[in-house]
JSON list of C-alpha atoms in Angstrom, two decimals:
[
{"chain": "A", "resi": 1, "resn": "MET", "atom": "CA", "xyz": [56.57, -20.16, 7.28]},
{"chain": "A", "resi": 2, "resn": "VAL", "atom": "CA", "xyz": [57.20, -17.43, 9.85]},
{"chain": "A", "resi": 3, "resn": "VAL", "atom": "CA", "xyz": [56.11, -14.71, 7.44]},
{"chain": "A", "resi": 4, "resn": "TYR", "atom": "CA", "xyz": [52.94, -16.66, 6.69]},
{"chain": "A", "resi": 5, "resn": "SER", "atom": "CA", "xyz": [52.01, -17.02, 10.35]},
{"chain": "A", "resi": 6, "resn": "LYS", "atom": "CA", "xyz": [52.69, -13.31, 10.98]},
{"chain": "A", "resi": 7, "resn": "LEU", "atom": "CA", "xyz": [50.45, -12.37, 8.04]},
{"chain": "A", "resi": 8, "resn": "ALA", "atom": "CA", "xyz": [47.71, -14.72, 9.23]},
{"chain": "A", "resi": 9, "resn": "GLY", "atom": "CA", "xyz": [48.00, -13.34, 12.77]},
{"chain": "A", "resi": 10, "resn": "GLY", "atom": "CA", "xyz": [47.87, -9.76, 11.48]},
{"chain": "A", "resi": 11, "resn": "PHE", "atom": "CA", "xyz": [44.84, -10.51, 9.35]},
{"chain": "A", "resi": 12, "resn": "PHE", "atom": "CA", "xyz": [43.07, -12.15, 12.30]},
{"chain": "A", "resi": 13, "resn": "ALA", "atom": "CA", "xyz": [43.85, -9.17, 14.58]},
{"chain": "A", "resi": 14, "resn": "ALA", "atom": "CA", "xyz": [42.66, -6.69, 11.94]},
{"chain": "A", "resi": 15, "resn": "THR", "atom": "CA", "xyz": [39.42, -8.65, 11.53]},
{"chain": "A", "resi": 16, "resn": "LEU", "atom": "CA", "xyz": [38.74, -8.62, 15.28]},
{"chain": "A", "resi": 17, "resn": "LEU", "atom": "CA", "xyz": [39.63, -4.95, 15.52]},
{"chain": "A", "resi": 18, "resn": "GLY", "atom": "CA", "xyz": [37.26, -4.16, 12.65]},
{"chain": "A", "resi": 19, "resn": "PHE", "atom": "CA", "xyz": [34.37, -5.92, 14.35]},
{"chain": "A", "resi": 20, "resn": "SER", "atom": "CA", "xyz": [34.99, -4.23, 17.66]},
{"chain": "A", "resi": 21, "resn": "ALA", "atom": "CA", "xyz": [35.54, -0.72, 16.27]},
{"chain": "A", "resi": 22, "resn": "ALA", "atom": "CA", "xyz": [32.73, -0.72, 13.72]},
{"chain": "A", "resi": 23, "resn": "HIS", "atom": "CA", "xyz": [30.35, 1.32, 15.87]},
{"chain": "A", "resi": 24, "resn": "PRO", "atom": "CA", "xyz": [32.22, 2.81, 18.80]},
{"chain": "A", "resi": 25, "resn": "GLY", "atom": "CA", "xyz": [30.16, 4.28, 21.57]},
{"chain": "A", "resi": 26, "resn": "GLU", "atom": "CA", "xyz": [26.93, 2.69, 20.42]},
{"chain": "A", "resi": 27, "resn": "HIS", "atom": "CA", "xyz": [24.98, 1.25, 23.33]},
{"chain": "A", "resi": 28, "resn": "HIS", "atom": "CA", "xyz": [21.58, -0.39, 23.19]},
{"chain": "A", "resi": 29, "resn": "ASP", "atom": "CA", "xyz": [19.14, -0.22, 26.04]},
{"chain": "A", "resi": 30, "resn": "HIS", "atom": "CA", "xyz": [17.19, -3.47, 25.92]},
{"chain": "A", "resi": 31, "resn": "GLU", "atom": "CA", "xyz": [14.31, -2.08, 27.98]},
{"chain": "A", "resi": 32, "resn": "ALA", "atom": "CA", "xyz": [13.91, 0.83, 25.55]},
{"chain": "A", "resi": 33, "resn": "ILE", "atom": "CA", "xyz": [13.92, -1.59, 22.62]},
{"chain": "A", "resi": 34, "resn": "GLU", "atom": "CA", "xyz": [11.26, -3.77, 24.25]},
{"chain": "A", "resi": 35, "resn": "HIS", "atom": "CA", "xyz": [9.19, -0.68, 25.00]},
{"chain": "A", "resi": 36, "resn": "SER", "atom": "CA", "xyz": [9.34, 0.49, 21.38]},
{"chain": "A", "resi": 37, "resn": "VAL", "atom": "CA", "xyz": [8.36, -3.00, 20.17]},
{"chain": "A", "resi": 38, "resn": "ARG", "atom": "CA", "xyz": [5.35, -3.03, 22.52]},
{"chain": "A", "resi": 39, "resn": "GLN", "atom": "CA", "xyz": [4.31, 0.44, 21.31]},
{"chain": "A", "resi": 40, "resn": "ARG", "atom": "CA", "xyz": [4.61, -0.66, 17.69]},
{"chain": "A", "resi": 41, "resn": "GLU", "atom": "CA", "xyz": [2.47, -3.76, 18.34]},
{"chain": "A", "resi": 42, "resn": "MET", "atom": "CA", "xyz": [-0.18, -1.67, 20.11]},
{"chain": "A", "resi": 43, "resn": "LEU", "atom": "CA", "xyz": [-0.23, 0.83, 17.24]},
{"chain": "A", "resi": 44, "resn": "ALA", "atom": "CA", "xyz": [-0.56, -2.01, 14.71]},
{"chain": "A", "resi": 45, "resn": "LYS", "atom": "CA", "xyz": [-3.56, -3.45, 16.59]},
{"chain": "A", "resi": 46, "resn": "HIS", "atom": "CA", "xyz": [-5.21, -0.03, 16.82]},
{"chain": "A", "resi": 47, "resn": "THR", "atom": "CA", "xyz": [-4.58, 0.69, 13.15]},
{"chain": "A", "resi": 48, "resn": "ARG", "atom": "CA", "xyz": [-5.99, -2.68, 12.10]},
{"chain": "A", "resi": 49, "resn": "ARG", "atom": "CA", "xyz": [-9.11, -2.08, 14.20]},
{"chain": "A", "resi": 50, "resn": "SER", "atom": "CA", "xyz": [-9.56, 1.36, 12.64]},
{"chain": "A", "resi": 51, "resn": "VAL", "atom": "CA", "xyz": [-9.12, 0.04, 9.12]},
{"chain": "A", "resi": 52, "resn": "ASP", "atom": "CA", "xyz": [-11.61, -2.78, 9.70]},
{"chain": "A", "resi": 53, "resn": "LYS", "atom": "CA", "xyz": [-14.13, -0.31, 11.10]},
{"chain": "A", "resi": 54, "resn": "CYS", "atom": "CA", "xyz": [-13.64, 2.10, 8.21]},
{"chain": "A", "resi": 55, "resn": "ALA", "atom": "CA", "xyz": [-13.77, -0.59, 5.50]},
{"chain": "A", "resi": 56, "resn": "GLN", "atom": "CA", "xyz": [-17.43, -1.31, 6.24]},
{"chain": "A", "resi": 57, "resn": "SER", "atom": "CA", "xyz": [-18.59, 2.30, 5.98]},
{"chain": "A", "resi": 58, "resn": "ASN", "atom": "CA", "xyz": [-20.67, 3.58, 3.06]},
{"chain": "A", "resi": 59, "resn": "GLY", "atom": "CA", "xyz": [-18.11, 6.25, 2.24]},
{"chain": "A", "resi": 60, "resn": "HIS", "atom": "CA", "xyz": [-15.38, 3.67, 1.85]},
{"chain": "A", "resi": 61, "resn": "GLN", "atom": "CA", "xyz": [-17.57, 1.47, -0.34]},
{"chain": "A", "resi": 62, "resn": "ALA", "atom": "CA", "xyz": [-18.36, 4.45, -2.59]},
{"chain": "A", "resi": 63, "resn": "LEU", "atom": "CA", "xyz": [-14.67, 5.35, -2.76]},
{"chain": "A", "resi": 64, "resn": "MET", "atom": "CA", "xyz": [-13.78, 1.81, -3.81]},
{"chain": "A", "resi": 65, "resn": "GLU", "atom": "CA", "xyz": [-16.47, 1.81, -6.51]},
{"chain": "A", "resi": 66, "resn": "ARG", "atom": "CA", "xyz": [-15.22, 5.14, -7.88]},
{"chain": "A", "resi": 67, "resn": "SER", "atom": "CA", "xyz": [-11.62, 3.93, -7.93]},
{"chain": "A", "resi": 68, "resn": "ILE", "atom": "CA", "xyz": [-12.61, 0.73, -9.75]},
{"chain": "A", "resi": 69, "resn": "ALA", "atom": "CA", "xyz": [-14.54, 2.74, -12.33]},
{"chain": "A", "resi": 70, "resn": "ARG", "atom": "CA", "xyz": [-11.63, 5.18, -12.74]},
{"chain": "A", "resi": 71, "resn": "ARG", "atom": "CA", "xyz": [-9.18, 2.35, -13.32]},
{"chain": "A", "resi": 72, "resn": "ALA", "atom": "CA", "xyz": [-11.51, 0.68, -15.83]},
{"chain": "A", "resi": 73, "resn": "ASP", "atom": "CA", "xyz": [-11.84, 3.97, -17.74]},
{"chain": "A", "resi": 74, "resn": "GLN", "atom": "CA", "xyz": [-8.07, 4.43, -17.74]},
{"chain": "A", "resi": 75, "resn": "LEU", "atom": "CA", "xyz": [-7.63, 0.89, -19.04]},
{"chain": "A", "resi": 76, "resn": "GLU", "atom": "CA", "xyz": [-10.14, 1.48, -21.82]},
{"chain": "A", "resi": 77, "resn": "GLN", "atom": "CA", "xyz": [-8.39, 4.73, -22.82]},
{"chain": "A", "resi": 78, "resn": "LEU", "atom": "CA", "xyz": [-5.03, 2.95, -22.96]},
{"chain": "A", "resi": 79, "resn": "ARG", "atom": "CA", "xyz": [-6.51, 0.16, -25.10]},
{"chain": "A", "resi": 80, "resn": "GLN", "atom": "CA", "xyz": [-7.97, 2.71, -27.53]},
{"chain": "A", "resi": 81, "resn": "LYS", "atom": "CA", "xyz": [-4.70, 4.65, -27.62]},
{"chain": "A", "resi": 82, "resn": "ARG", "atom": "CA", "xyz": [-2.75, 1.52, -28.52]},
{"chain": "A", "resi": 83, "resn": "GLY", "atom": "CA", "xyz": [-5.38, 0.19, -30.91]},
{"chain": "A", "resi": 84, "resn": "LEU", "atom": "CA", "xyz": [-6.20, -2.94, -28.94]},
{"chain": "A", "resi": 85, "resn": "GLU", "atom": "CA", "xyz": [-9.62, -4.25, -29.86]},
{"chain": "A", "resi": 86, "resn": "VAL", "atom": "CA", "xyz": [-9.60, -7.68, -28.25]},
{"chain": "A", "resi": 87, "resn": "LYS", "atom": "CA", "xyz": [-11.07, -7.85, -24.78]},
{"chain": "A", "resi": 88, "resn": "PRO", "atom": "CA", "xyz": [-9.41, -10.23, -22.34]},
{"chain": "A", "resi": 89, "resn": "GLN", "atom": "CA", "xyz": [-11.34, -13.32, -21.32]},
{"chain": "A", "resi": 90, "resn": "LYS", "atom": "CA", "xyz": [-12.53, -12.81, -17.80]},
{"chain": "A", "resi": 91, "resn": "TYR", "atom": "CA", "xyz": [-14.72, -15.85, -17.52]},
{"chain": "A", "resi": 92, "resn": "ARG", "atom": "CA", "xyz": [-14.20, -19.54, -17.04]},
{"chain": "A", "resi": 93, "resn": "ARG", "atom": "CA", "xyz": [-14.40, -21.67, -20.11]},
{"chain": "A", "resi": 94, "resn": "ASP", "atom": "CA", "xyz": [-17.25, -24.12, -20.20]},
{"chain": "A", "resi": 95, "resn": "LEU", "atom": "CA", "xyz": [-16.99, -27.70, -21.45]},
{"chain": "A", "resi": 96, "resn": "ALA", "atom": "CA", "xyz": [-18.25, -26.88, -24.96]},
{"chain": "A", "resi": 97, "resn": "THR", "atom": "CA", "xyz": [-15.59, -24.20, -25.48]},
{"chain": "A", "resi": 98, "resn": "LEU", "atom": "CA", "xyz": [-12.89, -26.54, -24.22]},
{"chain": "A", "resi": 99, "resn": "GLN", "atom": "CA", "xyz": [-14.03, -29.36, -26.53]},
{"chain": "A", "resi": 100, "resn": "GLU", "atom": "CA", "xyz": [-14.12, -26.95, -29.47]},
{"chain": "A", "resi": 101, "resn": "PHE", "atom": "CA", "xyz": [-10.56, -25.91, -28.66]},
{"chain": "A", "resi": 102, "resn": "GLU", "atom": "CA", "xyz": [-9.39, -29.54, -28.46]},
{"chain": "A", "resi": 103, "resn": "THR", "atom": "CA", "xyz": [-10.96, -30.50, -31.81]},
{"chain": "A", "resi": 104, "resn": "GLY", "atom": "CA", "xyz": [-8.91, -27.85, -33.53]},
{"chain": "A", "resi": 105, "resn": "LYS", "atom": "CA", "xyz": [-11.71, -25.57, -34.71]},
{"chain": "A", "resi": 106, "resn": "ILE", "atom": "CA", "xyz": [-10.25, -22.61, -32.83]},
{"chain": "A", "resi": 107, "resn": "ILE", "atom": "CA", "xyz": [-6.58, -23.44, -33.18]},
{"chain": "A", "resi": 108, "resn": "ALA", "atom": "CA", "xyz": [-4.91, -25.89, -35.52]},
{"chain": "A", "resi": 109, "resn": "VAL", "atom": "CA", "xyz": [-2.27, -27.13, -33.06]},
{"chain": "A", "resi": 110, "resn": "TRP", "atom": "CA", "xyz": [-2.79, -30.06, -30.74]},
{"chain": "A", "resi": 111, "resn": "TYR", "atom": "CA", "xyz": [-1.35, -29.20, -27.37]},
{"chain": "A", "resi": 112, "resn": "ASN", "atom": "CA", "xyz": [-2.52, -32.39, -25.66]},
{"chain": "A", "resi": 113, "resn": "THR", "atom": "CA", "xyz": [-0.46, -34.77, -27.84]},
{"chain": "A", "resi": 114, "resn": "LEU", "atom": "CA", "xyz": [3.20, -35.11, -28.65]},
{"chain": "A", "resi": 115, "resn": "ASP", "atom": "CA", "xyz": [4.36, -36.43, -31.98]},
{"chain": "A", "resi": 116, "resn": "LEU", "atom": "CA", "xyz": [7.38, -38.57, -31.10]},
{"chain": "A", "resi": 117, "resn": "THR", "atom": "CA", "xyz": [8.25, -39.19, -34.76]},
{"chain": "A", "resi": 118, "resn": "VAL", "atom": "CA", "xyz": [9.38, -35.58, -35.06]},
{"chain": "A", "resi": 119, "resn": "LEU", "atom": "CA", "xyz": [11.97, -36.10, -32.32]},
{"chain": "A", "resi": 120, "resn": "GLN", "atom": "CA", "xyz": [13.64, -39.10, -34.05]}
]
């Protein structure tokens, strides 16, 4: 029992010593930290204002249109390179398309029903 208590005491002392000696000589000036936080907030506000002002300019709009066109061209080149011919659906399905899907003309599997006889 004595050996156990000495080991526990040694472990506890080593733990406390580790926490206290982890960063010796490191001191934090709370005023300097608050000052840097205020500067960062002011910079963030200024940056946001600049971005909002720039986003409405004609040059930015033209840049965005060029980048969208460039990405679309790159996507088309990758599709041709990989032999993909099917275009993704980028529109909402209307009621007629949905009803055609549910009647099984497009796909032969009913997803809206569950055949419980299969599970038995």
